[in-house]
Coordinates of C-alpha atoms in Angstrom, one line a residue:
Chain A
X1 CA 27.9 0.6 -1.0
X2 CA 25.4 3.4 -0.8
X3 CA 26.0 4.4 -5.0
X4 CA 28.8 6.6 -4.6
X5 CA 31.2 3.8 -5.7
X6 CA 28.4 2.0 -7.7
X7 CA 29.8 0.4 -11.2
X8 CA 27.3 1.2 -13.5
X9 CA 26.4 4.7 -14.2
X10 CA 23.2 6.8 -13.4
X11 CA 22.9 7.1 -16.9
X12 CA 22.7 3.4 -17.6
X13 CA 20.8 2.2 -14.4
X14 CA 18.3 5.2 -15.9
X15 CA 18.3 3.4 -19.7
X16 CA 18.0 0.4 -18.6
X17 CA 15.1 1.2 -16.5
X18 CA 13.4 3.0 -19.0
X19 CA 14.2 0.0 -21.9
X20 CA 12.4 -2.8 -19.2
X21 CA 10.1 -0.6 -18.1
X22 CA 8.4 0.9 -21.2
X23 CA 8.7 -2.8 -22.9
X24 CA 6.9 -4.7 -19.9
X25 CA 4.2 -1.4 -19.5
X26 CA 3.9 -2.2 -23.8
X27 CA 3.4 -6.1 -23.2
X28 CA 1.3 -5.4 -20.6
X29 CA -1.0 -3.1 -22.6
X30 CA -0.7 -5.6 -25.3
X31 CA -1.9 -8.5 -23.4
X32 CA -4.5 -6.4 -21.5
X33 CA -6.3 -6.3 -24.5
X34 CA -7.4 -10.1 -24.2
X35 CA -9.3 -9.6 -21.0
X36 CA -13.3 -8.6 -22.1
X37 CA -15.0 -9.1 -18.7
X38 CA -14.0 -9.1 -15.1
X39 CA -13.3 -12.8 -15.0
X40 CA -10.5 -12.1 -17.7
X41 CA -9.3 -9.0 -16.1
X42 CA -9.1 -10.8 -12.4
X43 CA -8.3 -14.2 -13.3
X44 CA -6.8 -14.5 -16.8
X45 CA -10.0 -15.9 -18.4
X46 CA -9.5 -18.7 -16.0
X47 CA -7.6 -20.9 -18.4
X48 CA -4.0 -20.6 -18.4
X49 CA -1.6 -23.3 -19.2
X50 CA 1.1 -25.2 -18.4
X51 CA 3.9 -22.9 -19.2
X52 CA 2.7 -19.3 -18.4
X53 CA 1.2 -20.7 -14.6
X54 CA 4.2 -22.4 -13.5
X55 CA 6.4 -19.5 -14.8
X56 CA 4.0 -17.0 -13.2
X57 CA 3.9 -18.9 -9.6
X58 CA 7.9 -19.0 -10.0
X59 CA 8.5 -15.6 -10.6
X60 CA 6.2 -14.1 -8.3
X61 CA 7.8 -16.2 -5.5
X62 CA 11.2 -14.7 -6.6
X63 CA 11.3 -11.2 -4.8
X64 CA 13.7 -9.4 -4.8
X65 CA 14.5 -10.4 -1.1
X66 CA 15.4 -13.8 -2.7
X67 CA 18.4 -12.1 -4.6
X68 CA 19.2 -9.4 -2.2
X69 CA 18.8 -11.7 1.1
X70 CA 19.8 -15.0 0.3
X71 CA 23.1 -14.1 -0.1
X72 CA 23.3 -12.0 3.2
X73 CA 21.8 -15.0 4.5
X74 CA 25.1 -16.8 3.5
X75 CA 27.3 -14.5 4.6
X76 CA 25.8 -14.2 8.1
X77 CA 24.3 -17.9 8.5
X78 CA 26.8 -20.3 6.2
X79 CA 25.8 -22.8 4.5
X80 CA 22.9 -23.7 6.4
X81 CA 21.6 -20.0 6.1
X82 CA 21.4 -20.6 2.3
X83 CA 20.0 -23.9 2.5
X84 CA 17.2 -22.1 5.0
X85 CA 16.1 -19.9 2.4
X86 CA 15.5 -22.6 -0.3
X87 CA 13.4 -24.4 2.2
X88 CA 10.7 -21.4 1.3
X89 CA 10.3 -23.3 -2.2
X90 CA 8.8 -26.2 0.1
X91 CA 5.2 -23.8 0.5
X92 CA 5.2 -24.1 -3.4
X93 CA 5.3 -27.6 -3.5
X94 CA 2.4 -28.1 -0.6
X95 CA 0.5 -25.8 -2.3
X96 CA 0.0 -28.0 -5.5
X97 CA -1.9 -30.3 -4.0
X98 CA -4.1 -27.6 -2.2
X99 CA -4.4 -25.8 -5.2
X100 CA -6.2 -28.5 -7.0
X101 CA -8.3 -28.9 -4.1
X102 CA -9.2 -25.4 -4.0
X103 CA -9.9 -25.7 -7.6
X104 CA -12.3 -28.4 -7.6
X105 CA -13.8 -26.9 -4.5
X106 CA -14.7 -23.9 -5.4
X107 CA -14.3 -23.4 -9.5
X108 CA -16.2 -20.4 -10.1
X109 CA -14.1 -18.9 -6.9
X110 CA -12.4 -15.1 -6.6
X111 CA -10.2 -15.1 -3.8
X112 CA -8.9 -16.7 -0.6
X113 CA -11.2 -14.7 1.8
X114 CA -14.2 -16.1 0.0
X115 CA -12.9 -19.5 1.2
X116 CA -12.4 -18.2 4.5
X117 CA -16.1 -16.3 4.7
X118 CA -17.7 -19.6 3.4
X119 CA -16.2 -22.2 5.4
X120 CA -15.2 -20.0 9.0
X121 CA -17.7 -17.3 8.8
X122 CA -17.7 -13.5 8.6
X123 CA -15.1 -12.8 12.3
X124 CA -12.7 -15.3 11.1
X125 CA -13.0 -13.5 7.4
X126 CA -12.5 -10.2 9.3
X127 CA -9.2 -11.6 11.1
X128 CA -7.7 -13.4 7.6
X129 CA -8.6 -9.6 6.4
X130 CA -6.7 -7.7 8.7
X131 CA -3.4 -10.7 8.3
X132 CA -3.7 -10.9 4.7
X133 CA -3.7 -6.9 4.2
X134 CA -0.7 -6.5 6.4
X135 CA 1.2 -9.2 4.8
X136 CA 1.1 -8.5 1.4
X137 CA 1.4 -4.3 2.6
X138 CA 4.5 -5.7 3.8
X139 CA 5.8 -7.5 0.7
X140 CA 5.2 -4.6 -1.2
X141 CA 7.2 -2.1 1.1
X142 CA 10.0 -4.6 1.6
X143 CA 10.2 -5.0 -2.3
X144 CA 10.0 -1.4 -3.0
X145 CA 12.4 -0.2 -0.8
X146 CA 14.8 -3.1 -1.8
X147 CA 14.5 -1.6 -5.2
X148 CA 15.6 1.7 -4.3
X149 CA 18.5 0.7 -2.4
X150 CA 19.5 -1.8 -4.4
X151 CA 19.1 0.5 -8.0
X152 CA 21.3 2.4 -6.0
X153 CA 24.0 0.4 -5.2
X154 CA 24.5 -0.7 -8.3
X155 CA 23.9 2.3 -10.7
X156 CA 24.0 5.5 -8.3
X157 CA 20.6 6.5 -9.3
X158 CA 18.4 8.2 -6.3
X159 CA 16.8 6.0 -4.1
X160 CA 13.4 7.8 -4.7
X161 CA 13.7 7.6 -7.9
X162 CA 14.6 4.0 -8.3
X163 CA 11.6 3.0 -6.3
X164 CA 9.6 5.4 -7.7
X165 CA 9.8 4.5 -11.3
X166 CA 9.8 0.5 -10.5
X167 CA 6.5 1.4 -8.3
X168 CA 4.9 3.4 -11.0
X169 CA 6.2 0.7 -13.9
X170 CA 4.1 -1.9 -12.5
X171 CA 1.1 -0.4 -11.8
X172 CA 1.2 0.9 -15.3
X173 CA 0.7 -2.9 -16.7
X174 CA -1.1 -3.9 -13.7
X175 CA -3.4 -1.4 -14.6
X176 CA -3.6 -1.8 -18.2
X177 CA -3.8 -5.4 -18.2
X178 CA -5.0 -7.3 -15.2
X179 CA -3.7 -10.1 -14.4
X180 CA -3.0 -11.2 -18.3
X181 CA -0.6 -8.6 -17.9
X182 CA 0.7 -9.9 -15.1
X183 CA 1.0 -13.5 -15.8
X184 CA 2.7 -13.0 -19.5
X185 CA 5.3 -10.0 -18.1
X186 CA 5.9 -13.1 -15.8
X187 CA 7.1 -15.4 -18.4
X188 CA 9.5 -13.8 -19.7
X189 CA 10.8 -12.1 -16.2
X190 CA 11.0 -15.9 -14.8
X191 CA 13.2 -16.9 -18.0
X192 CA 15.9 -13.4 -17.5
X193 CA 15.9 -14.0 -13.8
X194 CA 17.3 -17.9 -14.4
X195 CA 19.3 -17.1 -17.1
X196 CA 20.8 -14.2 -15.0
X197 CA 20.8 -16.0 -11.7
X198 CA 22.8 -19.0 -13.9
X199 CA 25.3 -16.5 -15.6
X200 CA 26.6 -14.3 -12.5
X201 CA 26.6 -18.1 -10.2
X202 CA 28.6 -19.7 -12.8
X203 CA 31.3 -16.8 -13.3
X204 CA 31.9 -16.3 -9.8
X205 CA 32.4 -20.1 -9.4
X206 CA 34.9 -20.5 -12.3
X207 CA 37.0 -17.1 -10.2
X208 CA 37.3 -18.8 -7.2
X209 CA 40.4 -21.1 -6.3
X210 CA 37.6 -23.6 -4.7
X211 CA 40.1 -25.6 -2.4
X212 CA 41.6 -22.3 -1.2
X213 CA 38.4 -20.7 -0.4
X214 CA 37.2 -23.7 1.7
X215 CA 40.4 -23.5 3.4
X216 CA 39.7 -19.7 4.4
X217 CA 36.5 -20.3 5.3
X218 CA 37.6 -23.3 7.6
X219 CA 40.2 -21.1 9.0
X220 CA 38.6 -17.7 9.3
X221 CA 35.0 -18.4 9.6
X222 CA 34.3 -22.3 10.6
X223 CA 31.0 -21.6 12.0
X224 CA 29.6 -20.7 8.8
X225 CA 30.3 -24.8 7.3
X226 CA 28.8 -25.9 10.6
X227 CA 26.1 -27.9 10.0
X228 CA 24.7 -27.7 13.4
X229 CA 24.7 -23.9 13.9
X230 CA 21.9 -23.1 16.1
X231 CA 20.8 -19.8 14.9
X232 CA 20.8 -21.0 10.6
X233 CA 18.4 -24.4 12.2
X234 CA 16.0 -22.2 13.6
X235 CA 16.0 -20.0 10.6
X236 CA 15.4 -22.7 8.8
X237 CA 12.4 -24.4 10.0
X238 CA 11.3 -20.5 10.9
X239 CA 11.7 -20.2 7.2
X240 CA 9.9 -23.5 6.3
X241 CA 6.6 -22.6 8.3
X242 CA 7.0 -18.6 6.9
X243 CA 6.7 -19.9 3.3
X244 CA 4.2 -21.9 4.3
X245 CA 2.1 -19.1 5.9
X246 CA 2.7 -17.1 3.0
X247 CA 1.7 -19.0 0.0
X248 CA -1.6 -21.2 2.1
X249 CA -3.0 -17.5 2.6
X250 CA -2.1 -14.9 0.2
X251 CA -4.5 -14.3 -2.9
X252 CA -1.3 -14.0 -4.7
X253 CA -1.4 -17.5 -4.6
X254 CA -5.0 -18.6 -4.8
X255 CA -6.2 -16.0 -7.5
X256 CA -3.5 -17.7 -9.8
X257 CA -5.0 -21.8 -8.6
X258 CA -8.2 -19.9 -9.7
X259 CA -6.3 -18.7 -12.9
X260 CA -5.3 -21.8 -14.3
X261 CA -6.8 -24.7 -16.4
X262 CA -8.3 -27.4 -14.6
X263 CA -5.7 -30.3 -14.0
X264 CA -2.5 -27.4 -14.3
X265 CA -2.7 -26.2 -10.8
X266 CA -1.0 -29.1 -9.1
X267 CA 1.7 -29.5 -11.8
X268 CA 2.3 -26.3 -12.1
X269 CA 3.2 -25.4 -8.3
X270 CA 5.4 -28.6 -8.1
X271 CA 7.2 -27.2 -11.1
X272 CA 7.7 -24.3 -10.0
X273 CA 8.8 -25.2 -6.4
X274 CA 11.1 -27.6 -8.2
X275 CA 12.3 -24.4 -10.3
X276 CA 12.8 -22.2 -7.2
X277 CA 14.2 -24.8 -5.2
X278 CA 18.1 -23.9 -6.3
X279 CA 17.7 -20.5 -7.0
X280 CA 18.2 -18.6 -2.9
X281 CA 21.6 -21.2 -3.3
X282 CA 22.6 -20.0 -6.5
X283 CA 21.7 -16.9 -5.8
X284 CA 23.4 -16.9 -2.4
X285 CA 26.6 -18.7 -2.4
X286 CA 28.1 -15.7 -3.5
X287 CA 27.7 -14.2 -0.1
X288 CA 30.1 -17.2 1.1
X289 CA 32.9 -16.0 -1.6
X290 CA 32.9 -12.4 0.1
X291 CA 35.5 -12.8 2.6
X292 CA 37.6 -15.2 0.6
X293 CA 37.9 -12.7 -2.3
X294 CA 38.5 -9.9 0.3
X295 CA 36.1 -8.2 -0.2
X296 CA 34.8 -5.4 2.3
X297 CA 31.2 -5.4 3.4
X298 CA 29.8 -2.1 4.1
X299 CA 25.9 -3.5 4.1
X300 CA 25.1 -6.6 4.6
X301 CA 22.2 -6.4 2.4
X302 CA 24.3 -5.4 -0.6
X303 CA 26.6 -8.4 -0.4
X304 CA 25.2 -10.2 -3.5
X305 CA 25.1 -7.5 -5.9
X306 CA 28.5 -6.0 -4.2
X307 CA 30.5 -9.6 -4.8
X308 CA 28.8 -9.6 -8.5
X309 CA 30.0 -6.2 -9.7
X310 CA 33.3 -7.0 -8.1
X311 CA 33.7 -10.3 -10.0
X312 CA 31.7 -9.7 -13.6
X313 CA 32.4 -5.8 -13.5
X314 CA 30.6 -3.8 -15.6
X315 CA 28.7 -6.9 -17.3
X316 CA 27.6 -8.6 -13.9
X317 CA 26.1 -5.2 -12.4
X318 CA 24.4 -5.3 -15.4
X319 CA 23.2 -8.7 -15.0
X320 CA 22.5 -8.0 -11.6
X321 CA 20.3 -4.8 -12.4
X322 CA 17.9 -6.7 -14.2
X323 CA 17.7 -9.9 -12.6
X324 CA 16.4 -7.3 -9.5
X325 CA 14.2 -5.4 -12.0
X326 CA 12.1 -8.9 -13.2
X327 CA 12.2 -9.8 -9.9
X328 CA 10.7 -7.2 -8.2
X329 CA 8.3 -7.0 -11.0
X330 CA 7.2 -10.1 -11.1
X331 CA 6.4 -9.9 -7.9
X332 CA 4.7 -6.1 -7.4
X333 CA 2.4 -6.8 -10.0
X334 CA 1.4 -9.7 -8.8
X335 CA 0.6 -8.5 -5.2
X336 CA -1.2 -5.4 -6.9
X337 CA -3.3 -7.3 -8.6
X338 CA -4.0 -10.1 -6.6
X339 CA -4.7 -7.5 -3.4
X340 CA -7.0 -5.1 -5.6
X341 CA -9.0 -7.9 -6.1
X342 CA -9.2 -9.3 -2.6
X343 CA -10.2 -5.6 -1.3
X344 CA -12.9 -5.2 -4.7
X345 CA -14.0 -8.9 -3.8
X346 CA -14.0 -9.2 0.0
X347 CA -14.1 -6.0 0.6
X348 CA -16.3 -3.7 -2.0
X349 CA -18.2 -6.2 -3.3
X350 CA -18.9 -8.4 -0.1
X351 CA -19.5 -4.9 2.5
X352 CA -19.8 -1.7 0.5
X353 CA -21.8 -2.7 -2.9
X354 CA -23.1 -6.0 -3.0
X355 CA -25.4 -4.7 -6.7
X356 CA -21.9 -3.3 -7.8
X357 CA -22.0 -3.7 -11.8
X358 CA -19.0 -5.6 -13.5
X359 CA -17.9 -2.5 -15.1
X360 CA -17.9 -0.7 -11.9
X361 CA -15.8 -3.8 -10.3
X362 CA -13.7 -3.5 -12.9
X363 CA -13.2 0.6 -12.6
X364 CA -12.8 0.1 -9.0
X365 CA -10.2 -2.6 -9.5
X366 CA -8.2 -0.1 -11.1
X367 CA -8.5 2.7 -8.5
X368 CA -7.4 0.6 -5.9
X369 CA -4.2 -1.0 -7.9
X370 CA -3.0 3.1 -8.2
X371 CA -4.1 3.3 -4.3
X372 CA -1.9 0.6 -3.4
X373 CA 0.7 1.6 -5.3
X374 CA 0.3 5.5 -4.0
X375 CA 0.7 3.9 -0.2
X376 CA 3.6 1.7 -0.7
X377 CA 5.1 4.5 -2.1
X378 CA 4.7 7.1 0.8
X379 CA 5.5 4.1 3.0
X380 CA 8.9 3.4 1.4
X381 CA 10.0 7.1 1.2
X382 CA 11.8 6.9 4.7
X383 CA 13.3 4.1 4.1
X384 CA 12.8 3.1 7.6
X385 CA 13.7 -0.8 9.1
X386 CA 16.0 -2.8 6.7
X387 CA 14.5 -5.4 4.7
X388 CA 14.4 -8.2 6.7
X389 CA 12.9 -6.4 9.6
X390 CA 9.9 -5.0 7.1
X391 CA 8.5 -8.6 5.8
X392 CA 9.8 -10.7 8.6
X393 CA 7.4 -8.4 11.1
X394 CA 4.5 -10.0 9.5
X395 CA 6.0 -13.9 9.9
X396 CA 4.0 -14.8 12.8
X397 CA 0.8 -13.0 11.3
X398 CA 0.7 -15.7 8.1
X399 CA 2.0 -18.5 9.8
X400 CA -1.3 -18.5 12.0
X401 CA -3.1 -18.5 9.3
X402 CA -1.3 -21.9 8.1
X403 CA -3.7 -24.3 9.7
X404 CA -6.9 -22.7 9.5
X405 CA -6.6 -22.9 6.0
X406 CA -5.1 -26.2 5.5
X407 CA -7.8 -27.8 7.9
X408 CA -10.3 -25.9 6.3
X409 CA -9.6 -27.3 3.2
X410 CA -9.6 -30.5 3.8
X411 CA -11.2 -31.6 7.0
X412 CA -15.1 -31.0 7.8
X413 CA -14.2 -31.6 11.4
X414 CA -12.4 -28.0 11.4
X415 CA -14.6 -25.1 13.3
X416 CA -14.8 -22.1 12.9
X417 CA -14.1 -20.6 16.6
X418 CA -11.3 -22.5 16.8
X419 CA -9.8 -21.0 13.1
X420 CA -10.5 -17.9 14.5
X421 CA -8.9 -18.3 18.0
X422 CA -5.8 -20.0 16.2
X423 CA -5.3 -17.0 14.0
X424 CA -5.4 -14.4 16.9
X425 CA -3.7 -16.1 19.4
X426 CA -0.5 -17.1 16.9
X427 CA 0.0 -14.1 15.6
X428 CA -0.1 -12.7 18.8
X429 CA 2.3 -15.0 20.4
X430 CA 4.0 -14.8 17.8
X431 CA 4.5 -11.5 17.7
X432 CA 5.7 -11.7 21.7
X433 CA 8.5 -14.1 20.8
X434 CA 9.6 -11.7 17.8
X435 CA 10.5 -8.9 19.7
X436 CA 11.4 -11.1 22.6
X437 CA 13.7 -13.5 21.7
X438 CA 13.9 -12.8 17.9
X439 CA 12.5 -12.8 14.5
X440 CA 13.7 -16.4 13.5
X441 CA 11.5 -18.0 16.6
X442 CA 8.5 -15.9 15.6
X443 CA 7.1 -18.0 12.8
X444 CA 8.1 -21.1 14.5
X445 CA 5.9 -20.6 17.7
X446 CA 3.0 -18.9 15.7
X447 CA 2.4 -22.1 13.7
X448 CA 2.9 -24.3 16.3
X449 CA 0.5 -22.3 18.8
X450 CA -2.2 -22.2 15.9
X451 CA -1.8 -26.1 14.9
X452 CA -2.5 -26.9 18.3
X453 CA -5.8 -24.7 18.6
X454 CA -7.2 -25.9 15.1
X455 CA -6.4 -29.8 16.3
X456 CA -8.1 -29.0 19.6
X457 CA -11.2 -27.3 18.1
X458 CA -11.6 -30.7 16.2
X459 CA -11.7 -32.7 18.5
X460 CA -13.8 -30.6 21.5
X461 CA -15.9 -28.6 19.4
X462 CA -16.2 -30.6 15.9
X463 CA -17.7 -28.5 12.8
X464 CA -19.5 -30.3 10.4
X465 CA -19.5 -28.7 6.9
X466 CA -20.9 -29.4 4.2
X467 CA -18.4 -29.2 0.8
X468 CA -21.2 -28.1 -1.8
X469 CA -22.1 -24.8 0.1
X470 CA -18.1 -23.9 -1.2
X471 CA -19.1 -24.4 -4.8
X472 CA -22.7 -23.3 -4.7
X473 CA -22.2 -19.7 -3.5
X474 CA -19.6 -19.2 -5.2
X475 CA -21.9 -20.6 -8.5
X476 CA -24.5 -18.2 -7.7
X477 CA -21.3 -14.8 -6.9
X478 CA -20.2 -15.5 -10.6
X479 CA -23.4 -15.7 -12.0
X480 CA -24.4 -12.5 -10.2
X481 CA -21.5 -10.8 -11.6
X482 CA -22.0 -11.8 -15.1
X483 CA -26.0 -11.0 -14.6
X484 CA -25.5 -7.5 -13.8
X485 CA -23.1 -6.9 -16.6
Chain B
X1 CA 38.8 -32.6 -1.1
X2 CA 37.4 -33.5 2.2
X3 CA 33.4 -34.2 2.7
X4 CA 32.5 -30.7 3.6
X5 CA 33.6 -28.9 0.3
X6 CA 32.6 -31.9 -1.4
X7 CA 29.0 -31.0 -0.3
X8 CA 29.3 -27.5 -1.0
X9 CA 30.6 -27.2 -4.2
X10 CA 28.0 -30.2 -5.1
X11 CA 25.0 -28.2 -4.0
X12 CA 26.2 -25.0 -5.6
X13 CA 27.0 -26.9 -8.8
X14 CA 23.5 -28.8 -8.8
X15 CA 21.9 -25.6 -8.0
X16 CA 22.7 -24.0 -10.7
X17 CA 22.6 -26.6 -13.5
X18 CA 18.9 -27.5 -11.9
X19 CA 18.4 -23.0 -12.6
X20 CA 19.7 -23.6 -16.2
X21 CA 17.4 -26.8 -17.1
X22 CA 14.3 -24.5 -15.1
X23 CA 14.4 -22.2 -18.1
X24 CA 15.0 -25.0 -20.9
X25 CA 12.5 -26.5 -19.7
X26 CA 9.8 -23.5 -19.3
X27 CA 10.4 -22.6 -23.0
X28 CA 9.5 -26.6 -23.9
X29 CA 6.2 -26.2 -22.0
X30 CA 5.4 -23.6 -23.9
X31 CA 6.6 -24.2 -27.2
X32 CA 4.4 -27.4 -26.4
X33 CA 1.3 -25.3 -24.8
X34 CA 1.6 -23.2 -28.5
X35 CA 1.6 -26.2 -30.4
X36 CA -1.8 -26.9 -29.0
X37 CA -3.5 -23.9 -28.8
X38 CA -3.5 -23.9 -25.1
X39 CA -1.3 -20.9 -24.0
X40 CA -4.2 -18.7 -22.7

């Protein structure tokens, strides 16, 4: 399914694009207008409720590799492979409680490599750098190039293009509106994506002959009921400790904790991991349907949208189309934004121009949202790897960074040699078993290699920090910032 | 209907009606959060 037998037409992939994308650019301009200083423009004003946090934290953890891969997932792994995917939701949930702790610890705080500077020092900060950059470079590849192939598949339109005007959409309202932009697009992209995700699941249910379709599966492809298929266990728990690597250290994640209300953080992950929870299963049983429904798979990758546009026709590709829109949007944006300010923050601010004015943060936040957006482009033009390969590369890297972060937080006891050991020796590892034995051991062995150094480093070379430093300096950064305004 | 399809057409099922109550309920929290001024 490469768009020569796509159902919808250029022409409509093209209008469709162009309604979404001018109307979320409009909202974001819209939107934009409410944030007066940097605080507002970074984090939202820091006081967003109930509603717009949880939506924002579930549709930014809705990629586009939740449509698009859960249900090749299915179709490879079975049941279990499905299941494996929802267990990613699990990082959301452990995150609320962290997120409240990060809030009280640090109120006045930017982003998660201030946490890191403070509490590990500035070689463990360099290291979380270096992880956290290639990470979320990686997120915003694999999600750019999934756009363009799967705009493709459905409507025909050019691959570069597709990508091209999704990349440029969102930095538009990233731009315009900082993360109000981002957080209110997010809303209303969370509510399509469930009503879409709901629609095309419920249709292809009601088609199938259920009894008959268990029956084939049974017959022509047991192993994917098996509950105890080796290779969908280890993707699972591989899965489990990736979303956990993920959310503990992206900015995506903590710049939003910083975003919200005091007392919404913790509610509004555990909603939101509640909310994502079904949706890689919804979303993804429809690879299970493929062979029943005999239906030829060309790309594994394409075998959601493929089963949907053979089922729902016309209407479902539509569906389809836009669930994939919000949800590569609602994640881009929030990856630009939450990226340009961990390189303005951590990087501009902290190393290059600690005087730096507001305004000049503020201009410089911009720049580097287009300069993101200029190298994710160039980097999906060739289109090279297929998704999996692109954002499962950088598994290992995150999951090292899982207990490091959760110590930190929590236990004084945690040093920083032994963060910074843990984070290069699991990603390296890591990275061994990846290309060695495969990519669903990778995360698995990183997190287990860096739980092991963190634990050890507690108990043979205790730290003994002190809490207020985390809230003090970070006090005195905000206050700096507002000062020179 | 033996266990196994049981199980698979229960998770599917619950999967999606837990989707379909996810936006209800989003719309609630913010009708609610517009009732008291506390969108933003």
């Amino acid at each position: 399914m490469n768009g020569g037998d796509a159902v919808l037409g250029a022409s409509t992939g093209l209008l469709l694009l162009a309604i979404f994308g001018s109307l979320w650019v409009a909202l974001g301009i819209y939107w934009g207008r409410k944030a007066k200083d940097f605080d507002g423009y970074m984090l939202a004003g820091r006081n967003v409720g109930l509603a717009l946090a949880t939506a924002t934290a579930m549709a930014t953890w809705v990629t586009s590799n939740t449509i698009i891969l859960a249900p090749k997932f299915a179709l490879q792994m079975g049941v279990w492979g499905m299941l494996a995917y929802s267990t990613a939701s699990f990082g959301l949930f452990l995150f609320a409680p962290l997120a409240k702790r990060i809030r009280e610890l640090m109120p006045k705080g930017y982003t998660s490599g201030d946490f890191i500077r403070l509490r590990y020092g500035r070689a463990a900060w360099a290291v979380f750098l270096v992880i956290s950059t290639v990470y979320s470079m990686a997120w915003l590849v694999s999600m750019g190039m999934a756009g363009g192939i799967v705009l493709q598949a459905l409507s025909g339109i050019d691959y570069r293009v597709g990508m091209s005007v999704i990349l440029i959409v969102c930095v538009l309202y990233t731009l315009f509106g900082g993360l109000y932009a981002v957080i209110g697009t997010d809303f209303l992209q969370s509510i399509l994506i469930l009503i879409g995700v709901v629609v095309v699941g419920a249709v292809v249910l009601l088609k199938m002959d259920i009894p008959e379709w268990h029956s084939t599966l049974l017959a022509q492809q047991p192993a994917l009921l098996d509950v105890l298929m080796p290779v969908a266990l280890l993707a699972l728990f591989n899965n489990l400790f990736f979303g956990f690597g993920e959310v503990f250290h992206n900015n995506v994640w903590w710049s939003r904790a910083f975003a919200m209300r005091q007392g919404v953080p913790a509610k509004a992950f555990f909603l939101a991991g509640l909310f994502w929870l079904p949706i890689p299963i919804a979303a993804g049983f429809i690879g299970l349907c493929a062979g029943s429904l005999g239906i030829a798979i060309s790309d594994p990758d394409m075998v959601g949208p493929q089963v949907a546009s053979q089922v729902l026709g016309y209407t479902g590709a539509i569906v389809v189309f836009l669930v994939v829109f919000c949800s590569l949007a609602s994640s881009i944006d929030s990856l630009l934004a939450a990226t340009a300010d961990l390189l303005v923050e951590d990087v501009f601010r902290k190393m290059i121009l600690p005087s730096a004015s507001e305004a000049l943060c503020r201009r410089v936040s911009g720049m580097v949202i287009v300069i993101l957006g200029i190298v994710t482009w160039l980097l999906c033009l060739p289109r090279l790897g297929d998704l999996i390969t692109v954002l499962f590369l950088s598994g290992p890297l995150v999951a090292s960074a899982i207990w490091p972060v959760l110590a930190g937080v929590y236990y004084r006891r945690a040093s920083s040699s032994a963060a910074l050991m843990a984070m290069i020796l699991g990603s390296t590892v890591g990275l061994v078993f990846y290309f060695w034995i495969g990519w669903f051991t990778a995360s698995l062995i990183s997190a287990s290699l860096s739980m092991l150094v963190v634990l050890l480093g507690m108990w043979i070379t205790p730290g003994r920090f002190d809490w207020s430093t985390l809230g003090s300096a970070e006090e005195q950064n905000a206050s700096a910032i507002e000062s020179k305004t | 209907m033996t266990f196994g399809l049981w199980f698979l057409v229960g998770i599917i099922v619950a999967s999606l009606v837990l989707s379909g109550l996810g936006a209800m309920i989003l719309m609630i929290l913010l009708w609610r959060d517009r009732r008291n001024k506390s969108i933003w």
